[in-house]
């Protein structure tokens, strides 16, 4: 059975490519998903790609995949800066977690400088726009393959 990478996207990311392209770019979430599907196929990995505007749903999804997935890429969006619930859920996962942001939150308003989620992350990718998802995927694929050899 193929190993599964789960990509979780938080609130308002369904509007990618539709609103505020000067901050978040012109690519839609569907564009990003299509590119990750192509990369997943290259690596022989499965991809489970989801978006929710609800903190509780994101927590439920993390609990659902925590034992079955090989790794998680998460852009928690605004919940990055507020959610102990998402952090606690991620801390129950053994698989590696990559935190991902389109923008670089450290160059933006001060309230975006603190991430609750980083404490559960193996790595953080930020500031590369939509391409960051591909960078995060390649990094995670490498981790997953290295773990398989051990
Ligand atoms: O840079 C990122 O990826 C963020 O996670 C995006 C969040 C923001 O709260 C974080 O500080 C950094 C906001 C996502 C909102 O997405 C939109 C997309 C298109 C139009 C409007 C909002």
mmCIF file of C-alpha atoms and ligand atoms in Angstrom:
data_model
loop_
_atom_site.group_PDB
_atom_site.id
_atom_site.type_symbol
_atom_site.label_atom_id
_atom_site.label_comp_id
_atom_site.label_asym_id
_atom_site.label_seq_id
_atom_site.Cartn_x
_atom_site.Cartn_y
_atom_site.Cartn_z
ATOM 1 C CA UNK A 1 0.000 0.000 0.000
ATOM 2 C CA UNK A 2 1.228 3.514 -0.846
ATOM 3 C CA UNK A 3 2.204 5.858 1.967
ATOM 4 C CA UNK A 4 -0.090 8.833 2.337
ATOM 5 C CA UNK A 5 0.843 12.507 2.671
ATOM 6 C CA UNK A 6 -1.945 14.643 4.087
ATOM 7 C CA UNK A 7 -2.113 18.352 3.210
ATOM 8 C CA UNK A 8 -4.380 20.440 5.447
ATOM 9 C CA UNK A 9 -5.381 24.021 4.688
ATOM 10 C CA UNK A 10 -7.039 26.374 7.149
ATOM 11 C CA UNK A 11 -9.581 29.166 6.957
ATOM 12 C CA UNK A 12 -10.011 31.382 3.888
ATOM 13 C CA UNK A 13 -7.469 29.476 1.807
ATOM 14 C CA UNK A 14 -10.404 28.414 -0.405
ATOM 15 C CA UNK A 15 -10.212 32.031 -1.651
ATOM 16 C CA UNK A 16 -6.665 31.667 -2.965
ATOM 17 C CA UNK A 17 -6.236 33.147 -6.421
ATOM 18 C CA UNK A 18 -9.597 34.885 -6.107
ATOM 19 C CA UNK A 19 -8.893 37.606 -3.506
ATOM 20 C CA UNK A 20 -5.750 39.518 -2.399
ATOM 21 C CA UNK A 21 -3.448 38.126 -5.128
ATOM 22 C CA UNK A 22 -0.863 40.815 -4.218
ATOM 23 C CA UNK A 23 -0.332 38.978 -0.908
ATOM 24 C CA UNK A 24 -1.112 35.329 -1.690
ATOM 25 C CA UNK A 25 -0.595 35.068 -5.458
ATOM 26 C CA UNK A 26 -2.759 34.048 -8.417
ATOM 27 C CA UNK A 27 -2.731 30.271 -8.005
ATOM 28 C CA UNK A 28 -5.889 28.654 -6.690
ATOM 29 C CA UNK A 29 -5.907 25.846 -4.141
ATOM 30 C CA UNK A 30 -7.013 23.527 -6.986
ATOM 31 C CA UNK A 31 -3.883 24.537 -8.979
ATOM 32 C CA UNK A 32 -1.696 23.723 -5.971
ATOM 33 C CA UNK A 33 -3.437 20.391 -5.389
ATOM 34 C CA UNK A 34 -2.934 19.402 -9.054
ATOM 35 C CA UNK A 35 0.809 20.114 -8.839
ATOM 36 C CA UNK A 36 1.153 18.108 -5.627
ATOM 37 C CA UNK A 37 -0.770 15.189 -7.194
ATOM 38 C CA UNK A 38 1.791 15.111 -10.024
ATOM 39 C CA UNK A 39 4.667 15.155 -7.527
ATOM 40 C CA UNK A 40 3.007 12.470 -5.378
ATOM 41 C CA UNK A 41 2.698 10.211 -8.431
ATOM 42 C CA UNK A 42 6.412 10.708 -9.182
ATOM 43 C CA UNK A 43 7.316 9.633 -5.654
ATOM 44 C CA UNK A 44 4.817 6.742 -5.507
ATOM 45 C CA UNK A 45 2.966 8.439 -2.641
ATOM 46 C CA UNK A 46 -0.754 8.977 -2.039
ATOM 47 C CA UNK A 47 -2.055 12.506 -1.499
ATOM 48 C CA UNK A 48 -4.982 13.550 0.670
ATOM 49 C CA UNK A 49 -5.576 17.300 0.186
ATOM 50 C CA UNK A 50 -8.198 19.156 2.269
ATOM 51 C CA UNK A 51 -9.323 22.654 3.300
ATOM 52 C CA UNK A 52 -11.588 23.732 6.138
ATOM 53 C CA UNK A 53 -12.700 27.023 7.624
ATOM 54 C CA UNK A 54 -13.392 25.285 10.937
ATOM 55 C CA UNK A 55 -10.835 24.763 13.717
ATOM 56 C CA UNK A 56 -12.779 21.762 15.052
ATOM 57 C CA UNK A 57 -12.867 20.089 11.654
ATOM 58 C CA UNK A 58 -9.094 20.510 11.267
ATOM 59 C CA UNK A 59 -8.596 18.924 14.730
ATOM 60 C CA UNK A 60 -10.938 16.043 13.792
ATOM 61 C CA UNK A 61 -9.042 15.475 10.529
ATOM 62 C CA UNK A 62 -5.684 15.428 12.327
ATOM 63 C CA UNK A 63 -7.059 12.831 14.763
ATOM 64 C CA UNK A 64 -8.444 10.821 11.823
ATOM 65 C CA UNK A 65 -5.088 10.556 10.014
ATOM 66 C CA UNK A 66 -2.691 10.633 12.988
ATOM 67 C CA UNK A 67 -1.970 6.896 12.929
ATOM 68 C CA UNK A 68 -2.361 6.179 9.231
ATOM 69 C CA UNK A 69 -0.457 8.924 7.401
ATOM 70 C CA UNK A 70 3.266 9.108 6.632
ATOM 71 C CA UNK A 71 3.399 12.889 7.052
ATOM 72 C CA UNK A 72 1.360 16.068 7.244
ATOM 73 C CA UNK A 73 1.822 19.447 5.554
ATOM 74 C CA UNK A 74 -0.338 22.049 7.253
ATOM 75 C CA UNK A 75 -1.083 25.669 6.458
ATOM 76 C CA UNK A 76 -3.226 26.489 9.476
ATOM 77 C CA UNK A 77 -3.757 30.052 8.155
ATOM 78 C CA UNK A 78 -4.994 32.357 10.945
ATOM 79 C CA UNK A 79 -5.197 29.415 13.397
ATOM 80 C CA UNK A 80 -1.396 29.351 13.269
ATOM 81 C CA UNK A 81 -1.390 32.277 15.650
ATOM 82 C CA UNK A 82 -4.243 31.248 17.956
ATOM 83 C CA UNK A 83 -4.873 27.520 18.107
ATOM 84 C CA UNK A 84 -3.646 25.454 21.025
ATOM 85 C CA UNK A 85 -6.238 22.859 19.937
ATOM 86 C CA UNK A 86 -4.519 22.317 16.571
ATOM 87 C CA UNK A 87 -1.104 22.226 18.275
ATOM 88 C CA UNK A 88 -2.331 19.590 20.773
ATOM 89 C CA UNK A 89 -3.784 17.476 17.956
ATOM 90 C CA UNK A 90 -0.534 17.681 15.949
ATOM 91 C CA UNK A 91 1.492 16.687 19.008
ATOM 92 C CA UNK A 92 -0.373 13.331 19.039
ATOM 93 C CA UNK A 93 1.045 12.478 15.572
ATOM 94 C CA UNK A 94 4.223 10.437 15.213
ATOM 95 C CA UNK A 95 4.639 11.212 11.525
ATOM 96 C CA UNK A 96 6.637 14.318 10.534
ATOM 97 C CA UNK A 97 4.740 17.595 10.231
ATOM 98 C CA UNK A 98 5.720 20.501 7.986
ATOM 99 C CA UNK A 99 4.210 23.920 8.716
ATOM 100 C CA UNK A 100 3.669 25.896 5.532
ATOM 101 C CA UNK A 101 2.858 29.534 4.814
ATOM 102 C CA UNK A 102 2.516 31.265 1.472
ATOM 103 C CA UNK A 103 3.712 34.581 2.863
ATOM 104 C CA UNK A 104 6.485 35.174 5.375
ATOM 105 C CA UNK A 105 4.508 35.954 8.557
ATOM 106 C CA UNK A 106 7.652 37.389 10.195
ATOM 107 C CA UNK A 107 7.668 40.334 7.793
ATOM 108 C CA UNK A 108 3.998 41.100 8.493
ATOM 109 C CA UNK A 109 1.999 42.336 11.509
ATOM 110 C CA UNK A 110 3.384 41.438 14.910
ATOM 111 C CA UNK A 111 0.462 39.155 15.779
ATOM 112 C CA UNK A 112 1.584 36.877 12.926
ATOM 113 C CA UNK A 113 5.101 36.454 14.367
ATOM 114 C CA UNK A 114 4.038 33.851 16.914
ATOM 115 C CA UNK A 115 3.108 30.353 15.724
ATOM 116 C CA UNK A 116 1.589 27.808 18.101
ATOM 117 C CA UNK A 117 1.959 25.124 15.445
ATOM 118 C CA UNK A 118 5.748 25.433 15.048
ATOM 119 C CA UNK A 119 6.261 23.533 18.316
ATOM 120 C CA UNK A 120 4.929 20.388 16.593
ATOM 121 C CA UNK A 121 6.696 20.921 13.259
ATOM 122 C CA UNK A 122 9.759 19.125 11.958
ATOM 123 C CA UNK A 123 10.215 21.973 9.483
ATOM 124 C CA UNK A 124 8.686 25.268 8.415
ATOM 125 C CA UNK A 125 8.441 26.620 4.845
ATOM 126 C CA UNK A 126 7.298 30.218 4.349
ATOM 127 C CA UNK A 127 7.553 33.108 1.915
ATOM 128 C CA UNK A 128 7.692 31.165 -1.378
ATOM 129 C CA UNK A 129 4.038 31.608 -2.322
ATOM 130 C CA UNK A 130 2.266 28.633 -3.859
ATOM 131 C CA UNK A 131 5.630 27.062 -4.769
ATOM 132 C CA UNK A 132 6.200 26.593 -1.038
ATOM 133 C CA UNK A 133 3.724 23.696 -1.115
ATOM 134 C CA UNK A 134 5.964 21.914 -3.627
ATOM 135 C CA UNK A 135 9.093 22.653 -1.571
ATOM 136 C CA UNK A 136 7.364 21.321 1.545
ATOM 137 C CA UNK A 137 6.185 18.223 -0.345
ATOM 138 C CA UNK A 138 9.667 17.433 -1.673
ATOM 139 C CA UNK A 139 11.173 17.890 1.794
ATOM 140 C CA UNK A 140 8.568 15.668 3.390
ATOM 141 C CA UNK A 141 8.889 13.010 0.655
ATOM 142 C CA UNK A 142 12.626 12.852 1.404
ATOM 143 C CA UNK A 143 11.963 12.458 5.147
ATOM 144 C CA UNK A 144 9.387 9.727 4.508
ATOM 145 C CA UNK A 145 11.742 7.792 2.220
ATOM 146 C CA UNK A 146 14.663 8.111 4.651
ATOM 147 C CA UNK A 147 12.447 6.850 7.496
ATOM 148 C CA UNK A 148 11.431 3.843 5.359
ATOM 149 C CA UNK A 149 15.083 2.779 4.984
ATOM 150 C CA UNK A 150 15.751 2.727 8.734
HETATM 151 O O1 LIG B 1 0.919 33.060 4.512
HETATM 152 C C1 LIG B 1 0.128 32.176 4.836
HETATM 153 O O2 LIG B 1 0.011 31.126 4.212
HETATM 154 C C2 LIG B 1 -0.808 32.411 6.029
HETATM 155 O O3 LIG B 1 -0.958 31.155 6.707
HETATM 156 C C3 LIG B 1 -2.117 32.858 5.427
HETATM 157 C C4 LIG B 1 -3.158 33.227 6.480
HETATM 158 C C5 LIG B 1 -2.583 34.217 7.485
HETATM 159 O O4 LIG B 1 -3.527 34.446 8.526
HETATM 160 C C6 LIG B 1 -1.287 33.709 8.088
HETATM 161 O O5 LIG B 1 -0.778 34.713 8.961
HETATM 162 C C7 LIG B 1 -0.255 33.423 7.013
HETATM 163 C C8 LIG B 1 -4.382 33.854 5.823
HETATM 164 C C9 LIG B 1 -5.023 32.970 4.785
HETATM 165 C C10 LIG B 1 -6.082 33.754 4.097
HETATM 166 O O6 LIG B 1 -6.153 33.324 2.762
HETATM 167 C C11 LIG B 1 -6.689 34.149 1.848
HETATM 168 C C12 LIG B 1 -6.501 33.792 0.539
HETATM 169 C C13 LIG B 1 -6.996 34.597 -0.451
HETATM 170 C C14 LIG B 1 -7.696 35.732 -0.122
HETATM 171 C C15 LIG B 1 -7.889 36.064 1.180
HETATM 172 C C16 LIG B 1 -7.385 35.268 2.182
#
